[in-house]
Coordinates of C-alpha atoms in Angstrom, one line a residue:
M1 CA 7.1 -15.9 19.4
P2 CA 4.5 -14.5 17.0
R3 CA 1.0 -15.9 17.0
R4 CA 0.2 -19.1 15.2
G5 CA -0.4 -18.5 11.6
F6 CA 1.6 -15.3 11.5
T7 CA -1.5 -13.1 11.2
V8 CA -1.0 -9.4 11.2
K9 CA -1.1 -7.9 14.6
K10 CA -3.8 -5.5 15.8
A11 CA -1.4 -2.8 16.6
W12 CA 2.3 -2.0 16.5
D13 CA 4.3 -3.0 19.6
N14 CA 5.0 0.1 21.7
P15 CA 5.3 2.3 18.6
L16 CA 8.0 4.9 18.7
E17 CA 6.9 8.5 18.4
H18 CA 9.1 10.4 15.9
E19 CA 9.5 14.1 15.4
M20 CA 10.2 15.7 12.0
P21 CA 14.0 15.4 11.7
G22 CA 15.2 18.8 10.8
A23 CA 15.6 19.4 7.0
V24 CA 15.2 15.8 6.0
R25 CA 12.2 14.9 3.9
V26 CA 11.0 11.9 2.0
P27 CA 12.8 12.2 -1.4
A28 CA 10.9 14.0 -4.2
E29 CA 11.6 11.1 -6.6
V30 CA 13.6 8.0 -7.2
C31 CA 14.3 6.2 -10.5
I32 CA 13.8 2.4 -10.5
G33 CA 15.5 1.5 -13.7
S34 CA 13.6 3.4 -16.4
V35 CA 10.6 4.2 -14.2
L36 CA 10.4 7.5 -12.4
V37 CA 8.6 7.3 -9.1
R38 CA 7.6 10.7 -7.9
P39 CA 7.3 11.2 -4.9
A40 CA 9.4 8.3 -3.5
T41 CA 6.6 6.5 -1.8
V42 CA 5.3 3.0 -2.5
L43 CA 2.0 1.3 -1.6
A44 CA 3.1 -2.1 -0.3
P45 CA 1.6 -5.3 -1.8
M46 CA -1.0 -6.7 0.7
A47 CA -2.9 -9.9 -0.1
G48 CA -6.6 -9.4 0.0
V49 CA -6.3 -5.6 0.1
T50 CA -4.4 -4.0 -2.8
D51 CA -6.8 -5.0 -5.5
T52 CA -7.7 -2.7 -8.4
V53 CA -10.4 -0.8 -6.4
F54 CA -8.1 -0.1 -3.4
R55 CA -5.2 0.9 -5.5
R56 CA -7.2 3.5 -7.4
F57 CA -8.8 4.6 -4.2
I58 CA -5.4 5.3 -2.7
R59 CA -4.2 7.0 -5.8
H60 CA -7.2 9.4 -5.8
A61 CA -7.0 9.9 -2.1
S62 CA -3.4 11.0 -2.5
L63 CA -3.8 13.5 -5.2
F64 CA -2.1 16.9 -4.8
T65 CA -0.8 19.6 -7.0
T66 CA 1.8 22.3 -6.7
D67 CA 0.2 25.7 -6.2
Q68 CA -0.3 27.8 -9.2
G69 CA -2.0 31.3 -9.2
S70 CA -3.4 33.2 -6.3
G71 CA -5.8 32.2 -3.5
N72 CA -4.4 28.7 -2.8
R73 CA -3.1 27.6 0.6
N74 CA 0.5 26.9 1.3
Q75 CA 1.9 28.9 -1.7
G76 CA 5.5 29.3 -2.3
T77 CA 8.6 27.1 -1.7
D78 CA 9.8 25.4 1.4
V79 CA 12.9 27.4 2.6
E80 CA 14.8 24.3 3.9
T81 CA 14.1 21.9 1.0
G82 CA 13.4 24.0 -2.0
V83 CA 10.4 21.8 -2.7
P84 CA 7.3 23.6 -4.1
Q85 CA 4.6 23.7 -1.5
V86 CA 1.4 21.8 -2.4
S87 CA -2.3 22.3 -2.4
L88 CA -4.7 19.4 -1.7
L89 CA -7.2 18.9 -4.5
T90 CA -10.8 18.8 -3.2
G91 CA -13.3 18.0 -5.9
V92 CA -15.8 17.2 -3.2
P93 CA -19.5 17.0 -4.0
G94 CA -21.4 19.7 -2.2
D95 CA -19.8 22.7 -0.6
G96 CA -16.2 21.3 -0.4
S97 CA -15.7 22.8 3.0
S98 CA -13.6 19.8 4.3
S99 CA -10.0 20.6 4.9
L100 CA -8.8 17.5 3.3
G101 CA -11.6 17.2 0.8
W102 CA -12.2 14.3 -1.5
L103 CA -11.5 13.6 -5.1
R104 CA -14.3 11.9 -6.8
P105 CA -13.6 8.6 -8.6
G106 CA -13.6 9.1 -12.4
I107 CA -12.5 12.7 -12.2
E108 CA -11.8 14.0 -15.8
A109 CA -8.2 14.8 -15.4
D110 CA -4.9 13.1 -16.2
V111 CA -3.5 11.3 -13.2
T112 CA 0.2 10.8 -12.9
N113 CA 2.7 10.0 -10.2
Q114 CA 3.8 13.6 -10.4
Q115 CA 0.4 14.6 -9.0
S116 CA -0.1 11.8 -6.5
G117 CA 1.3 11.5 -3.0
C118 CA 1.7 7.7 -3.8
G119 CA 4.5 7.4 -6.3
L120 CA 4.2 3.6 -7.0
L121 CA 1.3 1.2 -6.6
M122 CA 1.9 -2.5 -6.2
T123 CA -0.5 -5.4 -6.8
E124 CA -1.4 -8.1 -4.4
F125 CA 1.2 -10.8 -4.5
T126 CA 0.3 -13.4 -7.2
S127 CA 1.4 -17.0 -7.5
A128 CA 3.7 -17.6 -10.4
D129 CA 2.6 -21.2 -10.7
G130 CA -1.1 -20.2 -10.8
L131 CA -0.5 -17.4 -13.2
S132 CA 1.3 -19.6 -15.7
R133 CA -1.5 -22.2 -15.6
M134 CA -4.7 -20.1 -15.4
R135 CA -6.9 -19.2 -18.4
E136 CA -6.5 -15.8 -19.9
S137 CA -9.9 -14.7 -18.6
K138 CA -8.9 -15.5 -15.0
R139 CA -5.6 -13.7 -15.4
R140 CA -7.6 -10.5 -15.9
R141 CA -8.9 -10.8 -12.4
Y142 CA -5.4 -10.8 -11.0
L143 CA -3.6 -8.5 -13.5
T144 CA -6.2 -5.9 -14.4
F145 CA -5.2 -2.3 -13.9
Y146 CA -6.3 1.1 -15.2
D147 CA -4.3 3.8 -17.0
D148 CA -4.5 6.1 -14.0
E149 CA -2.6 3.5 -11.9
H150 CA 0.8 4.0 -13.7
P151 CA 3.4 3.5 -12.6
I152 CA 2.4 0.2 -11.2
G153 CA 4.3 -3.0 -10.3
A154 CA 3.1 -6.6 -10.2
Q155 CA 4.5 -8.8 -7.4
L156 CA 5.0 -12.5 -7.8
F157 CA 5.9 -15.3 -5.4
G158 CA 7.0 -18.8 -6.0
S159 CA 10.2 -20.9 -6.0
N160 CA 10.7 -22.3 -9.5
P161 CA 13.0 -20.1 -11.5
E162 CA 11.6 -21.1 -14.9
T163 CA 7.9 -20.6 -13.8
L164 CA 8.7 -17.2 -12.2
A165 CA 10.5 -16.2 -15.4
E166 CA 7.4 -17.1 -17.5
A167 CA 5.1 -15.3 -15.0
A168 CA 7.4 -12.2 -15.3
R169 CA 7.0 -12.3 -19.1
I170 CA 3.2 -12.4 -18.7
V171 CA 3.5 -9.4 -16.3
Q172 CA 5.6 -7.5 -18.8
D173 CA 3.3 -8.3 -21.8
T174 CA 0.3 -7.2 -19.8
G175 CA 1.8 -3.7 -19.5
F176 CA 3.1 -3.4 -16.0
D177 CA 5.9 -0.9 -15.3
T178 CA 7.8 -3.2 -12.9
V179 CA 7.9 -6.7 -11.7
D180 CA 8.7 -7.6 -8.0
L181 CA 9.7 -10.8 -6.4
N182 CA 8.1 -11.5 -2.9
L183 CA 10.6 -12.9 -0.4
G184 CA 8.9 -11.4 2.6
C185 CA 5.5 -12.9 3.2
P186 CA 5.6 -14.9 6.5
A187 CA 2.3 -16.7 5.9
K188 CA 2.4 -20.4 6.1
R189 CA 0.6 -20.9 2.8
G190 CA 3.5 -19.3 1.0
V191 CA 6.3 -20.6 3.2
G192 CA 5.0 -24.1 3.0
C193 CA 5.7 -24.2 -0.8
N194 CA 9.1 -22.5 -0.3
G195 CA 7.8 -19.2 -1.4
G196 CA 7.8 -15.8 0.3
S197 CA 10.1 -15.6 3.2
G198 CA 10.7 -19.4 3.0
L199 CA 13.2 -18.8 0.3
L200 CA 15.4 -16.8 2.7
R201 CA 16.9 -20.2 3.8
D202 CA 18.0 -20.9 0.2
L203 CA 20.2 -18.2 -1.2
P204 CA 21.5 -20.3 -4.1
R205 CA 17.9 -20.8 -5.3
I206 CA 17.2 -17.1 -5.0
G207 CA 20.3 -16.5 -7.1
E208 CA 18.9 -18.8 -9.8
I209 CA 15.5 -17.0 -9.7
F210 CA 17.2 -13.6 -10.0
H211 CA 19.1 -14.7 -13.0
A212 CA 16.1 -16.4 -14.8
V213 CA 13.7 -13.5 -14.3
R214 CA 16.3 -10.8 -15.2
K215 CA 17.0 -12.6 -18.4
A216 CA 13.3 -13.0 -19.2
V217 CA 12.1 -9.3 -19.0
T218 CA 13.4 -5.9 -19.8
I219 CA 11.1 -3.9 -17.4
P220 CA 12.6 -3.0 -14.1
F221 CA 12.9 -6.0 -11.8
T222 CA 12.9 -5.5 -8.0
V223 CA 12.7 -7.7 -4.9
K224 CA 11.1 -7.3 -1.4
F225 CA 12.5 -9.3 1.4
R226 CA 13.0 -9.5 5.2
L227 CA 16.1 -9.6 7.4
G228 CA 16.2 -13.3 7.3
W229 CA 14.5 -16.4 8.6
N230 CA 15.4 -15.6 12.2
D231 CA 18.0 -13.7 14.2
A232 CA 20.5 -16.5 13.7
Q233 CA 20.1 -16.3 9.9
I234 CA 20.3 -12.6 9.0
V235 CA 20.9 -12.6 5.2
C236 CA 19.5 -9.3 4.0
V237 CA 22.9 -7.5 3.2
E238 CA 24.2 -10.5 1.3
L239 CA 20.9 -10.9 -0.5
A240 CA 20.9 -7.2 -1.5
R241 CA 24.4 -7.5 -2.9
M242 CA 23.3 -10.6 -4.9
A243 CA 20.3 -8.7 -6.3
E244 CA 22.6 -5.8 -7.5
A245 CA 25.0 -8.3 -9.0
E246 CA 22.2 -10.0 -11.0
G247 CA 21.0 -6.7 -12.4
L248 CA 18.0 -6.0 -10.3
N249 CA 16.9 -2.4 -10.2
A250 CA 16.0 -1.9 -6.6
V251 CA 15.5 -3.7 -3.3
S252 CA 12.9 -3.3 -0.6
L253 CA 13.5 -4.4 3.0
H254 CA 10.8 -5.1 5.6
A255 CA 13.1 -4.8 8.6
R256 CA 11.9 -7.8 10.6
T257 CA 12.7 -11.5 10.3
R258 CA 10.2 -14.1 9.3
E259 CA 10.1 -15.4 12.8
Q260 CA 9.1 -11.9 14.1
A261 CA 6.2 -11.7 11.6
Y262 CA 4.8 -8.3 12.7
T263 CA 5.9 -8.3 16.4
G264 CA 8.5 -6.1 18.0
Q265 CA 10.1 -3.0 16.4
A266 CA 11.3 -2.9 12.8
R267 CA 15.1 -2.7 12.9
W268 CA 15.8 0.2 10.6
E269 CA 19.5 -0.1 11.2
W270 CA 19.5 -3.0 8.7
I271 CA 18.0 -0.7 6.0
A272 CA 20.9 1.6 6.6
A273 CA 23.3 -1.4 6.3
I274 CA 21.9 -2.3 2.9
K275 CA 22.0 1.3 1.8
Q276 CA 25.8 1.3 2.6
A277 CA 26.3 -2.1 0.8
V278 CA 24.7 -1.4 -2.6
N279 CA 24.3 1.3 -5.2
I280 CA 20.8 0.5 -6.5
P281 CA 17.8 2.2 -4.8
V282 CA 16.9 0.9 -1.4
I283 CA 13.2 1.1 -0.2
G284 CA 12.5 1.0 3.5
N285 CA 9.5 -0.7 5.0
G286 CA 8.3 -1.3 8.5
D287 CA 6.6 0.8 11.2
I288 CA 5.7 3.8 9.1
R289 CA 2.5 5.0 10.6
T290 CA 2.8 8.8 10.1
P291 CA 4.6 11.3 7.9
E292 CA 7.0 11.9 10.8
D293 CA 7.9 8.1 10.8
A294 CA 8.5 8.3 7.0
A295 CA 10.9 11.2 7.4
A296 CA 12.6 9.7 10.4
M297 CA 13.3 6.4 8.4
V298 CA 14.9 8.4 5.6
A299 CA 17.0 10.4 8.2
Q300 CA 18.1 7.3 10.0
T301 CA 18.8 5.0 7.1
G302 CA 19.4 7.2 4.0
C303 CA 16.9 5.0 2.1
D304 CA 15.8 6.2 -1.3
A305 CA 12.1 5.6 -0.9
V306 CA 9.6 4.4 1.7
M307 CA 7.0 1.7 1.4
I308 CA 3.8 1.8 3.4
G309 CA 1.5 -1.2 4.0
R310 CA -0.6 -1.6 7.2
A311 CA -1.0 2.2 7.7
A312 CA -2.7 2.7 4.3
P313 CA -6.1 1.0 5.1
A314 CA -6.1 2.7 8.5
N315 CA -5.3 6.2 7.1
P316 CA -5.8 6.3 3.3
W317 CA -4.6 9.9 3.4
I318 CA -1.1 9.0 4.6
F319 CA 0.6 9.4 1.2
R320 CA -1.0 12.8 0.7
Q321 CA -0.1 13.8 4.2
I322 CA 3.5 12.9 3.5
A323 CA 3.5 15.0 0.4
Q324 CA 2.0 17.9 2.3
Y325 CA 4.5 17.5 5.2
T326 CA 7.4 17.3 2.7
A327 CA 6.3 20.6 1.2
T328 CA 5.2 22.6 4.3
G329 CA 6.5 20.9 7.5
S330 CA 2.9 20.2 8.7
Y331 CA -0.1 18.2 7.6
E332 CA -3.9 18.1 8.2
Q333 CA -5.8 15.5 10.1
P334 CA -9.1 14.0 8.7
T335 CA -12.4 15.1 10.2
V336 CA -15.4 12.8 10.7
M337 CA -16.9 14.3 7.5
D338 CA -13.7 13.4 5.6
R339 CA -14.1 9.9 7.0
Y340 CA -17.7 9.8 5.8
R341 CA -16.8 10.9 2.3
M342 CA -13.9 8.5 2.2
I343 CA -15.9 5.5 3.3
R344 CA -18.8 6.3 0.9
A345 CA -16.5 7.0 -2.0
Y346 CA -14.6 3.7 -1.5
F347 CA -17.8 1.6 -1.1
Q348 CA -19.3 3.2 -4.1
M349 CA -16.2 2.4 -6.2
M350 CA -16.6 -1.2 -5.1
L351 CA -20.2 -1.3 -6.2
D352 CA -19.4 0.4 -9.5
E353 CA -16.6 -2.1 -10.2
Q354 CA -18.9 -5.1 -9.4
E355 CA -21.5 -3.7 -11.9
A356 CA -18.8 -3.0 -14.5
C357 CA -17.5 -6.6 -14.6
K358 CA -20.9 -8.4 -14.3
D359 CA -20.9 -9.4 -18.0
L360 CA -17.3 -10.8 -17.9
P361 CA -16.7 -14.6 -17.7
R362 CA -17.5 -16.0 -14.3
D363 CA -13.8 -16.4 -13.2
A364 CA -13.0 -12.8 -14.1
R365 CA -16.0 -11.2 -12.3
M366 CA -15.9 -9.4 -8.9
G367 CA -18.0 -11.3 -6.4
E368 CA -20.6 -9.7 -4.0
T369 CA -19.0 -6.8 -2.3
A370 CA -20.6 -7.0 1.1
G371 CA -17.9 -9.2 2.7
K372 CA -15.1 -6.9 1.6
M373 CA -17.0 -3.8 2.5
K374 CA -17.4 -5.2 6.1
Q375 CA -13.7 -5.9 6.2
F376 CA -12.8 -2.4 5.3
A377 CA -15.4 -0.9 7.5
S378 CA -13.7 -2.3 10.5
W379 CA -10.6 -0.3 9.6
F380 CA -12.1 2.9 8.2
T381 CA -14.5 3.5 11.1
H382 CA -12.0 3.3 14.0
G383 CA -11.6 6.9 15.3
V384 CA -15.1 7.8 14.3
P385 CA -17.3 8.7 17.4
G386 CA -19.9 5.9 17.7
G387 CA -18.0 3.8 15.1
A388 CA -18.9 0.6 17.0
R389 CA -22.6 1.1 16.3
L390 CA -21.9 1.6 12.7
R391 CA -19.8 -1.5 12.4
A392 CA -22.5 -3.5 14.2
S393 CA -25.1 -2.4 11.7
I394 CA -22.8 -3.0 8.7
Y395 CA -22.1 -6.5 9.8
Q396 CA -25.8 -7.3 9.8
A397 CA -26.2 -6.0 6.2
K398 CA -26.6 -8.7 3.5
T399 CA -25.6 -6.9 0.3
G400 CA -23.2 -4.1 -0.7
A401 CA -26.0 -1.7 -1.3
A402 CA -27.4 -2.4 2.2
V403 CA -23.9 -1.7 3.7
L404 CA -23.9 1.7 1.9
E405 CA -27.4 2.5 3.3
Q406 CA -26.2 1.8 6.8
V407 CA -23.2 4.2 6.3
D408 CA -25.4 7.0 5.0
A409 CA -28.0 6.5 7.8
F410 CA -25.2 6.5 10.5
F411 CA -23.4 9.7 9.3
T412 CA -26.7 11.5 8.6
T413 CA -27.6 11.1 12.3
Q414 CA -24.0 11.6 13.5
L415 CA -23.4 14.9 11.8
S416 CA -26.9 16.4 12.0
G417 CA -26.9 19.7 13.9
A418 CA -23.1 19.8 14.2
S419 CA -20.3 21.3 12.1
E420 CA -17.7 18.8 10.9
T421 CA -15.0 20.8 12.7
D422 CA -16.6 19.7 16.0
H423 CA -15.7 16.1 15.1
T424 CA -12.0 16.3 14.1
V425 CA -10.2 13.0 14.5
E426 CA -7.1 14.1 16.3
D427 CA -5.6 10.7 16.7
I428 CA -6.4 7.6 14.7
P429 CA -6.0 4.6 16.9
P430 CA -4.4 1.3 15.7
L431 CA -6.8 -0.9 13.7
D432 CA -7.6 -4.6 13.7
F433 CA -5.4 -6.2 11.1
S434 CA -6.0 -9.8 12.3
S435 CA -6.9 -11.2 8.9
A436 CA -4.3 -13.7 7.7
A437 CA -5.0 -12.4 4.2
M438 CA -3.1 -9.2 5.2
A439 CA 0.1 -11.1 5.9
C440 CA 2.2 -9.6 3.1
D441 CA 3.0 -6.2 4.4

């Protein structure tokens, strides 16, 4: 049995090691209704994680471009796939010597899904009941996004068809590209009100929700769900067929039951079963930690796209690595200098966002960033030599600015007198995802 509270596990259970499966790659694109997702990769909704800052952070960390002109690495076209090879954008302050580089927030360039290794961003899951009741100013806190986040989908949870339909209309009017229904979250707070994976025990109610939301909006409507409540109640194939019949534009399956939470292996064979059962796009989710895993899922299931959750805070470059792997058959690992630039860039984005919203109404403001910076520091700094010392100093900091000072001081000492190539992180170990707020992957 999973742990009480269904918190996200620290690590995957005996993770399988996959090799690149021949000529199979993550698809270059997938159409979800009228929305083109290119490449076919999706950032999974994660409560307490996929806010505006993190989404933009992932989008910029994932930027790449097809090579044009001479002098770029990985020029040409992959012989097996015919996909143009890619060059990773650097844009790093300083000498830009890092292999992975870093794209500064606020870069003056158009950002589209054709340039980004992450094809579709998703919001944190949002209560339809709360959304329909809250003031307009507070909605901004949950539904704000920037132009460079397109295409972007908003995920809703709830159990009342009329309320979910009204919330979907709000999502559409706000300008989101897609709306998604959460039937996968195993957390008790959602299941207790018959939301999230709790609805998997009530297919007739799900059918009513599908019908009401589909009738309410014209933007693409998708659903994310699990195999079923437990092994005795596997309903994923029937649910996918129901979704297609009601006019939904795609389905996403996290290939575990609610009872499993995040334990055991994700059972990819059920993703394959759904792919055989429906004609709309099928997005696979569960146990994708590396580009090899992503390609292996496509090879084993035939899914049209892959969704990545827990691995993204651990390795924000994973989408870009998948894009690079798709084009070249290999990808680069981050160095300690890459980690430093990544941590600093993300923390500075958080501080900038806090400053930008300080004059908004109180319920629309971003609070003090120190707590969230500490949360992310525990993920970002695993794999960094001496990372435990950095985490200890960060946890003692009282403000976001003080956290950033500790980061700068640590890496200044860590990297002094040594080249960054001396500190390559060859293997990024599993991170601590014990927060119940992460229970929506």
